JSON list of C-alpha atoms in Angstrom, two decimals:
[
{"chain": "A", "resi": 1252, "resn": "LYS", "atom": "CA", "xyz": [76.04, 20.25, -6.40]},
{"chain": "A", "resi": 1253, "resn": "ALA", "atom": "CA", "xyz": [75.88, 19.57, -9.65]},
{"chain": "A", "resi": 1254, "resn": "GLY", "atom": "CA", "xyz": [78.77, 20.77, -12.54]},
{"chain": "A", "resi": 1255, "resn": "VAL", "atom": "CA", "xyz": [79.49, 22.82, -13.77]},
{"chain": "A", "resi": 1256, "resn": "THR", "atom": "CA", "xyz": [77.09, 23.41, -17.68]},
{"chain": "A", "resi": 1257, "resn": "GLN", "atom": "CA", "xyz": [77.15, 24.64, -21.05]},
{"chain": "A", "resi": 1258, "resn": "THR", "atom": "CA", "xyz": [74.93, 24.95, -23.50]},
{"chain": "A", "resi": 1259, "resn": "PRO", "atom": "CA", "xyz": [74.29, 24.83, -26.51]},
{"chain": "A", "resi": 1260, "resn": "ARG", "atom": "CA", "xyz": [77.26, 21.45, -26.79]},
{"chain": "A", "resi": 1261, "resn": "TYR", "atom": "CA", "xyz": [77.73, 21.50, -30.02]},
{"chain": "A", "resi": 1262, "resn": "LEU", "atom": "CA", "xyz": [77.00, 24.67, -32.58]},
{"chain": "A", "resi": 1263, "resn": "ILE", "atom": "CA", "xyz": [77.87, 25.19, -36.39]},
{"chain": "A", "resi": 1264, "resn": "LYS", "atom": "CA", "xyz": [78.15, 28.82, -37.87]},
{"chain": "A", "resi": 1265, "resn": "THR", "atom": "CA", "xyz": [78.49, 30.85, -41.22]},
{"chain": "A", "resi": 1266, "resn": "ARG", "atom": "CA", "xyz": [81.61, 32.95, -41.12]},
{"chain": "A", "resi": 1267, "resn": "GLY", "atom": "CA", "xyz": [79.76, 36.57, -40.40]},
{"chain": "A", "resi": 1268, "resn": "GLN", "atom": "CA", "xyz": [77.19, 35.08, -38.38]},
{"chain": "A", "resi": 1269, "resn": "GLN", "atom": "CA", "xyz": [77.67, 35.53, -34.44]},
{"chain": "A", "resi": 1270, "resn": "VAL", "atom": "CA", "xyz": [77.31, 33.03, -31.52]},
{"chain": "A", "resi": 1271, "resn": "THR", "atom": "CA", "xyz": [75.85, 33.35, -28.26]},
{"chain": "A", "resi": 1272, "resn": "LEU", "atom": "CA", "xyz": [77.00, 30.63, -25.74]},
{"chain": "A", "resi": 1273, "resn": "SER", "atom": "CA", "xyz": [75.84, 29.69, -22.30]},
{"chain": "A", "resi": 1274, "resn": "CYS", "atom": "CA", "xyz": [77.37, 28.75, -19.02]},
{"chain": "A", "resi": 1275, "resn": "SER", "atom": "CA", "xyz": [75.87, 28.39, -15.99]},
{"chain": "A", "resi": 1276, "resn": "PRO", "atom": "CA", "xyz": [77.82, 28.10, -13.04]},
{"chain": "A", "resi": 1277, "resn": "ILE", "atom": "CA", "xyz": [78.28, 25.25, -10.15]},
{"chain": "A", "resi": 1278, "resn": "SER", "atom": "CA", "xyz": [75.84, 25.92, -7.38]},
{"chain": "A", "resi": 1279, "resn": "GLY", "atom": "CA", "xyz": [77.29, 29.53, -4.77]},
{"chain": "A", "resi": 1280, "resn": "HIS", "atom": "CA", "xyz": [80.27, 30.10, -7.62]},
{"chain": "A", "resi": 1281, "resn": "ARG", "atom": "CA", "xyz": [80.01, 33.98, -8.47]},
{"chain": "A", "resi": 1282, "resn": "SER", "atom": "CA", "xyz": [83.20, 33.94, -10.76]},
{"chain": "A", "resi": 1283, "resn": "VAL", "atom": "CA", "xyz": [82.90, 32.53, -14.43]},
{"chain": "A", "resi": 1284, "resn": "SER", "atom": "CA", "xyz": [86.09, 32.56, -16.73]},
{"chain": "A", "resi": 1285, "resn": "TRP", "atom": "CA", "xyz": [85.88, 31.78, -20.36]},
{"chain": "A", "resi": 1286, "resn": "TYR", "atom": "CA", "xyz": [88.82, 30.08, -22.26]},
{"chain": "A", "resi": 1287, "resn": "GLN", "atom": "CA", "xyz": [89.29, 29.38, -26.14]},
{"chain": "A", "resi": 1288, "resn": "GLN", "atom": "CA", "xyz": [90.98, 25.62, -26.69]},
{"chain": "A", "resi": 1289, "resn": "THR", "atom": "CA", "xyz": [92.57, 25.75, -30.71]},
{"chain": "A", "resi": 1290, "resn": "PRO", "atom": "CA", "xyz": [94.89, 23.10, -32.02]},
{"chain": "A", "resi": 1291, "resn": "GLY", "atom": "CA", "xyz": [97.99, 25.68, -32.70]},
{"chain": "A", "resi": 1292, "resn": "GLN", "atom": "CA", "xyz": [96.69, 28.67, -29.75]},
{"chain": "A", "resi": 1293, "resn": "GLY", "atom": "CA", "xyz": [96.03, 26.18, -26.69]},
{"chain": "A", "resi": 1294, "resn": "LEU", "atom": "CA", "xyz": [94.20, 27.39, -24.02]},
{"chain": "A", "resi": 1295, "resn": "GLN", "atom": "CA", "xyz": [93.84, 31.26, -23.88]},
{"chain": "A", "resi": 1296, "resn": "PHE", "atom": "CA", "xyz": [91.91, 32.96, -21.23]},
{"chain": "A", "resi": 1297, "resn": "LEU", "atom": "CA", "xyz": [88.98, 35.22, -22.71]},
{"chain": "A", "resi": 1298, "resn": "PHE", "atom": "CA", "xyz": [87.94, 36.75, -19.87]},
{"chain": "A", "resi": 1299, "resn": "GLU", "atom": "CA", "xyz": [86.75, 36.73, -15.98]},
{"chain": "A", "resi": 1300, "resn": "TYR", "atom": "CA", "xyz": [83.15, 36.86, -14.09]},
{"chain": "A", "resi": 1301, "resn": "PHE", "atom": "CA", "xyz": [82.63, 38.41, -11.46]},
{"chain": "A", "resi": 1302, "resn": "SER", "atom": "CA", "xyz": [78.87, 39.26, -9.76]},
{"chain": "A", "resi": 1303, "resn": "GLU", "atom": "CA", "xyz": [78.04, 41.01, -12.79]},
{"chain": "A", "resi": 1304, "resn": "THR", "atom": "CA", "xyz": [81.87, 43.22, -13.42]},
{"chain": "A", "resi": 1305, "resn": "GLN", "atom": "CA", "xyz": [84.82, 42.34, -16.00]},
{"chain": "A", "resi": 1306, "resn": "ARG", "atom": "CA", "xyz": [87.29, 41.09, -13.94]},
{"chain": "A", "resi": 1307, "resn": "ASN", "atom": "CA", "xyz": [90.11, 40.03, -16.48]},
{"chain": "A", "resi": 1308, "resn": "LYS", "atom": "CA", "xyz": [90.35, 40.62, -19.56]},
{"chain": "A", "resi": 1309, "resn": "GLY", "atom": "CA", "xyz": [92.63, 38.16, -22.66]},
{"chain": "A", "resi": 1310, "resn": "ASN", "atom": "CA", "xyz": [94.49, 39.14, -25.12]},
{"chain": "A", "resi": 1311, "resn": "PHE", "atom": "CA", "xyz": [91.49, 39.08, -27.80]},
{"chain": "A", "resi": 1312, "resn": "PRO", "atom": "CA", "xyz": [89.48, 41.23, -30.55]},
{"chain": "A", "resi": 1313, "resn": "GLY", "atom": "CA", "xyz": [86.38, 43.52, -29.35]},
{"chain": "A", "resi": 1314, "resn": "ARG", "atom": "CA", "xyz": [84.14, 41.11, -31.23]},
{"chain": "A", "resi": 1315, "resn": "PHE", "atom": "CA", "xyz": [84.60, 39.27, -27.81]},
{"chain": "A", "resi": 1316, "resn": "SER", "atom": "CA", "xyz": [82.66, 40.04, -25.10]},
{"chain": "A", "resi": 1317, "resn": "GLY", "atom": "CA", "xyz": [80.66, 39.16, -22.47]},
{"chain": "A", "resi": 1318, "resn": "ARG", "atom": "CA", "xyz": [77.95, 39.31, -19.43]},
{"chain": "A", "resi": 1319, "resn": "GLN", "atom": "CA", "xyz": [76.70, 38.07, -16.16]},
{"chain": "A", "resi": 1320, "resn": "PHE", "atom": "CA", "xyz": [73.63, 37.78, -15.07]},
{"chain": "A", "resi": 1321, "resn": "SER", "atom": "CA", "xyz": [72.54, 38.82, -11.06]},
{"chain": "A", "resi": 1322, "resn": "ASN", "atom": "CA", "xyz": [72.53, 34.53, -10.85]},
{"chain": "A", "resi": 1323, "resn": "SER", "atom": "CA", "xyz": [76.21, 34.35, -11.98]},
{"chain": "A", "resi": 1324, "resn": "ARG", "atom": "CA", "xyz": [74.45, 32.38, -15.67]},
{"chain": "A", "resi": 1325, "resn": "SER", "atom": "CA", "xyz": [77.38, 34.45, -17.37]},
{"chain": "A", "resi": 1326, "resn": "GLU", "atom": "CA", "xyz": [77.27, 34.32, -22.03]},
{"chain": "A", "resi": 1327, "resn": "MET", "atom": "CA", "xyz": [80.11, 35.49, -24.12]},
{"chain": "A", "resi": 1328, "resn": "ASN", "atom": "CA", "xyz": [79.05, 36.36, -27.74]},
{"chain": "A", "resi": 1329, "resn": "VAL", "atom": "CA", "xyz": [81.16, 36.35, -30.69]},
{"chain": "A", "resi": 1330, "resn": "SER", "atom": "CA", "xyz": [80.24, 38.33, -33.43]},
{"chain": "A", "resi": 1331, "resn": "THR", "atom": "CA", "xyz": [81.20, 38.65, -37.23]},
{"chain": "A", "resi": 1332, "resn": "LEU", "atom": "CA", "xyz": [82.68, 35.32, -36.71]},
{"chain": "A", "resi": 1333, "resn": "GLU", "atom": "CA", "xyz": [85.85, 33.89, -38.86]},
{"chain": "A", "resi": 1334, "resn": "LEU", "atom": "CA", "xyz": [86.87, 30.72, -39.35]},
{"chain": "A", "resi": 1335, "resn": "GLY", "atom": "CA", "xyz": [89.77, 31.57, -37.20]},
{"chain": "A", "resi": 1336, "resn": "ASP", "atom": "CA", "xyz": [87.21, 30.87, -33.99]},
{"chain": "A", "resi": 1337, "resn": "SER", "atom": "CA", "xyz": [86.11, 27.22, -35.18]},
{"chain": "A", "resi": 1338, "resn": "ALA", "atom": "CA", "xyz": [87.28, 25.82, -31.48]},
{"chain": "A", "resi": 1339, "resn": "LEU", "atom": "CA", "xyz": [86.34, 24.54, -27.91]},
{"chain": "A", "resi": 1340, "resn": "TYR", "atom": "CA", "xyz": [85.01, 27.24, -25.64]},
{"chain": "A", "resi": 1341, "resn": "LEU", "atom": "CA", "xyz": [84.97, 26.44, -21.50]},
{"chain": "A", "resi": 1342, "resn": "CYS", "atom": "CA", "xyz": [83.49, 28.02, -18.87]},
{"chain": "A", "resi": 1343, "resn": "ALA", "atom": "CA", "xyz": [84.53, 28.15, -15.83]},
{"chain": "A", "resi": 1344, "resn": "SER", "atom": "CA", "xyz": [83.26, 28.61, -12.11]},
{"chain": "A", "resi": 1345, "resn": "THR", "atom": "CA", "xyz": [84.80, 29.25, -8.73]},
{"chain": "A", "resi": 1346, "resn": "THR", "atom": "CA", "xyz": [83.74, 30.89, -5.52]},
{"chain": "A", "resi": 1347, "resn": "GLY", "atom": "CA", "xyz": [85.27, 34.39, -5.67]},
{"chain": "A", "resi": 1348, "resn": "ASP", "atom": "CA", "xyz": [87.95, 33.49, -2.98]},
{"chain": "A", "resi": 1349, "resn": "ARG", "atom": "CA", "xyz": [89.94, 30.74, -4.53]},
{"chain": "A", "resi": 1350, "resn": "VAL", "atom": "CA", "xyz": [91.96, 30.18, -7.20]},
{"chain": "A", "resi": 1351, "resn": "GLU", "atom": "CA", "xyz": [90.71, 26.32, -8.00]},
{"chain": "A", "resi": 1352, "resn": "GLN", "atom": "CA", "xyz": [88.55, 27.03, -11.05]},
{"chain": "A", "resi": 1353, "resn": "TYR", "atom": "CA", "xyz": [85.86, 23.99, -12.33]},
{"chain": "A", "resi": 1354, "resn": "PHE", "atom": "CA", "xyz": [85.24, 23.72, -15.48]},
{"chain": "A", "resi": 1355, "resn": "GLY", "atom": "CA", "xyz": [82.06, 22.71, -17.80]},
{"chain": "A", "resi": 1356, "resn": "PRO", "atom": "CA", "xyz": [82.07, 20.49, -20.94]},
{"chain": "A", "resi": 1357, "resn": "GLY", "atom": "CA", "xyz": [82.87, 22.79, -23.40]},
{"chain": "A", "resi": 1358, "resn": "THR", "atom": "CA", "xyz": [80.76, 24.12, -26.35]},
{"chain": "A", "resi": 1359, "resn": "ARG", "atom": "CA", "xyz": [82.45, 22.83, -29.78]},
{"chain": "A", "resi": 1360, "resn": "LEU", "atom": "CA", "xyz": [82.15, 25.27, -32.00]},
{"chain": "A", "resi": 1361, "resn": "THR", "atom": "CA", "xyz": [82.63, 25.29, -36.15]},
{"chain": "A", "resi": 1362, "resn": "VAL", "atom": "CA", "xyz": [83.16, 28.37, -38.41]},
{"chain": "A", "resi": 1363, "resn": "THR", "atom": "CA", "xyz": [82.53, 27.10, -42.00]},
{"chain": "B", "resi": 1205, "resn": "ALA", "atom": "CA", "xyz": [103.91, 38.00, -18.37]},
{"chain": "B", "resi": 1206, "resn": "GLN", "atom": "CA", "xyz": [103.58, 34.23, -16.88]},
{"chain": "B", "resi": 1207, "resn": "THR", "atom": "CA", "xyz": [103.99, 31.47, -19.23]},
{"chain": "B", "resi": 1208, "resn": "VAL", "atom": "CA", "xyz": [103.56, 28.43, -18.59]},
{"chain": "B", "resi": 1209, "resn": "THR", "atom": "CA", "xyz": [106.83, 25.09, -20.28]},
{"chain": "B", "resi": 1210, "resn": "GLN", "atom": "CA", "xyz": [105.14, 21.16, -20.78]},
{"chain": "B", "resi": 1211, "resn": "SER", "atom": "CA", "xyz": [108.40, 19.63, -22.99]},
{"chain": "B", "resi": 1212, "resn": "GLN", "atom": "CA", "xyz": [107.21, 16.64, -23.69]},
{"chain": "B", "resi": 1213, "resn": "PRO", "atom": "CA", "xyz": [103.85, 16.06, -26.27]},
{"chain": "B", "resi": 1214, "resn": "GLU", "atom": "CA", "xyz": [103.52, 12.72, -25.51]},
{"chain": "B", "resi": 1215, "resn": "MET", "atom": "CA", "xyz": [105.33, 10.16, -23.15]},
{"chain": "B", "resi": 1216, "resn": "SER", "atom": "CA", "xyz": [102.97, 6.98, -23.21]},
{"chain": "B", "resi": 1217, "resn": "VAL", "atom": "CA", "xyz": [103.95, 3.57, -20.50]},
{"chain": "B", "resi": 1218, "resn": "GLN", "atom": "CA", "xyz": [102.58, 0.35, -19.37]},
{"chain": "B", "resi": 1219, "resn": "GLU", "atom": "CA", "xyz": [99.64, -0.01, -16.71]},
{"chain": "B", "resi": 1220, "resn": "ALA", "atom": "CA", "xyz": [100.77, -0.30, -13.21]},
{"chain": "B", "resi": 1221, "resn": "GLU", "atom": "CA", "xyz": [104.18, 1.99, -13.67]},
{"chain": "B", "resi": 1222, "resn": "THR", "atom": "CA", "xyz": [104.59, 5.12, -12.38]},
{"chain": "B", "resi": 1223, "resn": "VAL", "atom": "CA", "xyz": [105.54, 8.14, -14.52]},
{"chain": "B", "resi": 1224, "resn": "THR", "atom": "CA", "xyz": [106.67, 11.83, -14.17]},
{"chain": "B", "resi": 1225, "resn": "LEU", "atom": "CA", "xyz": [105.26, 14.80, -16.84]},
{"chain": "B", "resi": 1226, "resn": "SER", "atom": "CA", "xyz": [107.28, 17.93, -16.28]},
{"chain": "B", "resi": 1227, "resn": "CYS", "atom": "CA", "xyz": [105.85, 20.92, -16.27]},
{"chain": "B", "resi": 1228, "resn": "THR", "atom": "CA", "xyz": [108.68, 24.82, -16.37]},
{"chain": "B", "resi": 1229, "resn": "TYR", "atom": "CA", "xyz": [107.39, 28.42, -15.53]},
{"chain": "B", "resi": 1230, "resn": "ASP", "atom": "CA", "xyz": [107.69, 32.02, -15.45]},
{"chain": "B", "resi": 1231, "resn": "THR", "atom": "CA", "xyz": [106.82, 34.58, -13.74]},
{"chain": "B", "resi": 1232, "resn": "SER", "atom": "CA", "xyz": [108.20, 37.59, -11.38]},
{"chain": "B", "resi": 1233, "resn": "GLU", "atom": "CA", "xyz": [105.77, 36.96, -9.12]},
{"chain": "B", "resi": 1234, "resn": "ASN", "atom": "CA", "xyz": [105.34, 35.17, -5.35]},
{"chain": "B", "resi": 1235, "resn": "ASN", "atom": "CA", "xyz": [102.63, 34.74, -4.77]},
{"chain": "B", "resi": 1236, "resn": "TYR", "atom": "CA", "xyz": [100.79, 32.20, -6.31]},
{"chain": "B", "resi": 1237, "resn": "TYR", "atom": "CA", "xyz": [99.65, 28.62, -7.06]},
{"chain": "B", "resi": 1238, "resn": "LEU", "atom": "CA", "xyz": [99.95, 25.95, -9.64]},
{"chain": "B", "resi": 1239, "resn": "PHE", "atom": "CA", "xyz": [97.62, 22.97, -11.30]},
{"chain": "B", "resi": 1240, "resn": "TRP", "atom": "CA", "xyz": [97.70, 20.49, -12.91]},
{"chain": "B", "resi": 1241, "resn": "TYR", "atom": "CA", "xyz": [94.30, 19.44, -15.31]},
{"chain": "B", "resi": 1242, "resn": "LYS", "atom": "CA", "xyz": [93.62, 16.75, -17.09]},
{"chain": "B", "resi": 1243, "resn": "GLN", "atom": "CA", "xyz": [91.29, 16.58, -20.35]},
{"chain": "B", "resi": 1244, "resn": "PRO", "atom": "CA", "xyz": [90.40, 12.68, -21.01]},
{"chain": "B", "resi": 1245, "resn": "PRO", "atom": "CA", "xyz": [89.05, 12.14, -24.87]},
{"chain": "B", "resi": 1246, "resn": "SER", "atom": "CA", "xyz": [85.61, 13.63, -23.25]},
{"chain": "B", "resi": 1247, "resn": "ARG", "atom": "CA", "xyz": [87.03, 17.20, -23.35]},
{"chain": "B", "resi": 1248, "resn": "GLN", "atom": "CA", "xyz": [86.14, 17.79, -19.84]},
{"chain": "B", "resi": 1249, "resn": "MET", "atom": "CA", "xyz": [89.43, 19.20, -18.31]},
{"chain": "B", "resi": 1250, "resn": "ILE", "atom": "CA", "xyz": [89.42, 18.22, -14.80]},
{"chain": "B", "resi": 1251, "resn": "LEU", "atom": "CA", "xyz": [91.78, 19.10, -11.66]},
{"chain": "B", "resi": 1252, "resn": "VAL", "atom": "CA", "xyz": [93.54, 16.93, -10.78]},
{"chain": "B", "resi": 1253, "resn": "ILE", "atom": "CA", "xyz": [95.78, 18.68, -7.79]},
{"chain": "B", "resi": 1254, "resn": "ARG", "atom": "CA", "xyz": [97.22, 22.27, -6.72]},
{"chain": "B", "resi": 1255, "resn": "GLN", "atom": "CA", "xyz": [100.07, 23.56, -5.28]},
{"chain": "B", "resi": 1256, "resn": "GLU", "atom": "CA", "xyz": [99.98, 26.92, -3.29]},
{"chain": "B", "resi": 1257, "resn": "ALA", "atom": "CA", "xyz": [103.80, 28.53, -4.31]},
{"chain": "B", "resi": 1258, "resn": "TYR", "atom": "CA", "xyz": [103.79, 30.00, -0.07]},
{"chain": "B", "resi": 1259, "resn": "LYS", "atom": "CA", "xyz": [104.07, 25.99, 1.00]},
{"chain": "B", "resi": 1260, "resn": "GLN", "atom": "CA", "xyz": [107.24, 24.18, 0.65]},
{"chain": "B", "resi": 1261, "resn": "GLN", "atom": "CA", "xyz": [105.88, 20.43, 1.97]},
{"chain": "B", "resi": 1262, "resn": "ASN", "atom": "CA", "xyz": [104.50, 19.07, -1.50]},
{"chain": "B", "resi": 1263, "resn": "ALA", "atom": "CA", "xyz": [100.84, 18.33, -2.58]},
{"chain": "B", "resi": 1264, "resn": "THR", "atom": "CA", "xyz": [99.63, 14.85, -2.61]},
{"chain": "B", "resi": 1265, "resn": "GLU", "atom": "CA", "xyz": [96.43, 12.91, -3.74]},
{"chain": "B", "resi": 1266, "resn": "ASN", "atom": "CA", "xyz": [95.95, 9.82, -3.82]},
{"chain": "B", "resi": 1267, "resn": "ARG", "atom": "CA", "xyz": [98.10, 8.13, -6.74]},
{"chain": "B", "resi": 1268, "resn": "PHE", "atom": "CA", "xyz": [99.26, 12.14, -7.89]},
{"chain": "B", "resi": 1269, "resn": "SER", "atom": "CA", "xyz": [101.71, 14.11, -6.57]},
{"chain": "B", "resi": 1270, "resn": "VAL", "atom": "CA", "xyz": [104.03, 17.23, -7.32]},
{"chain": "B", "resi": 1271, "resn": "ASN", "atom": "CA", "xyz": [107.66, 18.10, -7.36]},
{"chain": "B", "resi": 1272, "resn": "PHE", "atom": "CA", "xyz": [106.76, 22.19, -6.59]},
{"chain": "B", "resi": 1273, "resn": "GLN", "atom": "CA", "xyz": [110.99, 23.51, -6.90]},
{"chain": "B", "resi": 1274, "resn": "LYS", "atom": "CA", "xyz": [109.95, 26.89, -6.27]},
{"chain": "B", "resi": 1275, "resn": "ALA", "atom": "CA", "xyz": [113.62, 27.98, -7.41]},
{"chain": "B", "resi": 1276, "resn": "ALA", "atom": "CA", "xyz": [113.74, 26.24, -10.55]},
{"chain": "B", "resi": 1277, "resn": "LYS", "atom": "CA", "xyz": [110.13, 26.70, -11.26]},
{"chain": "B", "resi": 1278, "resn": "SER", "atom": "CA", "xyz": [109.47, 22.91, -11.76]},
{"chain": "B", "resi": 1279, "resn": "PHE", "atom": "CA", "xyz": [105.99, 21.46, -11.25]},
{"chain": "B", "resi": 1280, "resn": "SER", "atom": "CA", "xyz": [106.30, 18.03, -12.21]},
{"chain": "B", "resi": 1281, "resn": "LEU", "atom": "CA", "xyz": [103.74, 15.53, -11.50]},
{"chain": "B", "resi": 1282, "resn": "LYS", "atom": "CA", "xyz": [103.75, 12.07, -10.60]},
{"chain": "B", "resi": 1283, "resn": "ILE", "atom": "CA", "xyz": [101.31, 9.46, -11.60]},
{"chain": "B", "resi": 1284, "resn": "SER", "atom": "CA", "xyz": [101.78, 6.49, -9.69]},
{"chain": "B", "resi": 1285, "resn": "ASP", "atom": "CA", "xyz": [100.92, 2.78, -10.19]},
{"chain": "B", "resi": 1286, "resn": "SER", "atom": "CA", "xyz": [99.17, 4.45, -13.35]},
{"chain": "B", "resi": 1287, "resn": "GLN", "atom": "CA", "xyz": [95.88, 3.50, -14.75]},
{"chain": "B", "resi": 1288, "resn": "LEU", "atom": "CA", "xyz": [94.51, 3.19, -18.40]},
{"chain": "B", "resi": 1289, "resn": "GLY", "atom": "CA", "xyz": [91.78, 5.82, -16.97]},
{"chain": "B", "resi": 1290, "resn": "ASP", "atom": "CA", "xyz": [95.03, 8.01, -16.85]},
{"chain": "B", "resi": 1291, "resn": "THR", "atom": "CA", "xyz": [94.52, 8.36, -19.94]},
{"chain": "B", "resi": 1292, "resn": "ALA", "atom": "CA", "xyz": [94.62, 11.58, -21.29]},
{"chain": "B", "resi": 1293, "resn": "MET", "atom": "CA", "xyz": [95.79, 14.93, -21.89]},
{"chain": "B", "resi": 1294, "resn": "TYR", "atom": "CA", "xyz": [98.07, 16.25, -18.59]},
{"chain": "B", "resi": 1295, "resn": "PHE", "atom": "CA", "xyz": [97.65, 20.68, -18.41]},
{"chain": "B", "resi": 1296, "resn": "CYS", "atom": "CA", "xyz": [100.24, 21.69, -16.15]},
{"chain": "B", "resi": 1297, "resn": "ALA", "atom": "CA", "xyz": [98.42, 25.79, -15.66]},
{"chain": "B", "resi": 1298, "resn": "PHE", "atom": "CA", "xyz": [98.94, 28.90, -13.35]},
{"chain": "B", "resi": 1299, "resn": "THR", "atom": "CA", "xyz": [97.69, 31.64, -11.34]},
{"chain": "B", "resi": 1300, "resn": "GLY", "atom": "CA", "xyz": [98.63, 34.43, -9.31]},
{"chain": "B", "resi": 1301, "resn": "GLY", "atom": "CA", "xyz": [95.38, 34.48, -8.02]},
{"chain": "B", "resi": 1302, "resn": "ALA", "atom": "CA", "xyz": [94.07, 37.04, -10.73]},
{"chain": "B", "resi": 1303, "resn": "GLN", "atom": "CA", "xyz": [91.10, 34.30, -11.63]},
{"chain": "B", "resi": 1304, "resn": "LYS", "atom": "CA", "xyz": [93.39, 33.61, -15.31]},
{"chain": "B", "resi": 1305, "resn": "LEU", "atom": "CA", "xyz": [94.64, 30.80, -16.20]},
{"chain": "B", "resi": 1306, "resn": "VAL", "atom": "CA", "xyz": [97.80, 30.54, -17.42]},
{"chain": "B", "resi": 1307, "resn": "PHE", "atom": "CA", "xyz": [98.30, 26.63, -19.62]},
{"chain": "B", "resi": 1308, "resn": "GLY", "atom": "CA", "xyz": [101.26, 25.05, -21.04]},
{"chain": "B", "resi": 1309, "resn": "GLN", "atom": "CA", "xyz": [100.73, 23.36, -24.18]},
{"chain": "B", "resi": 1310, "resn": "GLY", "atom": "CA", "xyz": [99.80, 20.56, -23.00]},
{"chain": "B", "resi": 1311, "resn": "THR", "atom": "CA", "xyz": [101.58, 16.49, -22.74]},
{"chain": "B", "resi": 1312, "resn": "ARG", "atom": "CA", "xyz": [99.48, 13.67, -24.29]},
{"chain": "B", "resi": 1313, "resn": "LEU", "atom": "CA", "xyz": [99.63, 10.52, -22.10]},
{"chain": "B", "resi": 1314, "resn": "THR", "atom": "CA", "xyz": [98.95, 6.56, -22.88]},
{"chain": "B", "resi": 1315, "resn": "ILE", "atom": "CA", "xyz": [98.63, 4.73, -20.17]},
{"chain": "B", "resi": 1316, "resn": "ASN", "atom": "CA", "xyz": [99.39, 1.06, -22.28]},
{"chain": "B", "resi": 1317, "resn": "PRO", "atom": "CA", "xyz": [97.53, -2.76, -21.12]}
]
């Protein structure tokens, strides 16, 4: 099976802009979670989607949002970008009834 | 809230040696799962090993094994016969089953030739 894929792999944006990141889970996986990784804060949970519904949400401002499509692909959107949003954004998928998550290669977002 | 603590920011050993990475966690839940993930320089997070809290037997995956001490809330990872390819950041992670992983700050492990 193909692994979790994320696009784009690298992105440079300017403060105030918005950005959309995409994640395609492993075939058959219906749960998709998003994490932010920064040197200062480490790995932090953003949100999880299952069957097009947000099931869990981390402590991030409303500028961070996401959605999931009927084919389980997920997108996350960050509006009004700030310098502190520069990070590696990781997507992970699982079947929904299992706990181990499988990660994609990440999207490196740089905000200037 | 659950927390995960990795007290060793960096470790370095010689190839073929055995190394143990430490992890402690705090939770009031009784049923939960613990993981070790590896993140090599490529940044791809790779699942190394998992442990269910209700299982007393320590998990083993080839050269990787854990020492799970539930009462002490300790979950260490032992890597035997270490190889150059084991060089990576290692993250300890916890979940109560809600598909939300709580990670430690990581341990940077370097295997020297």
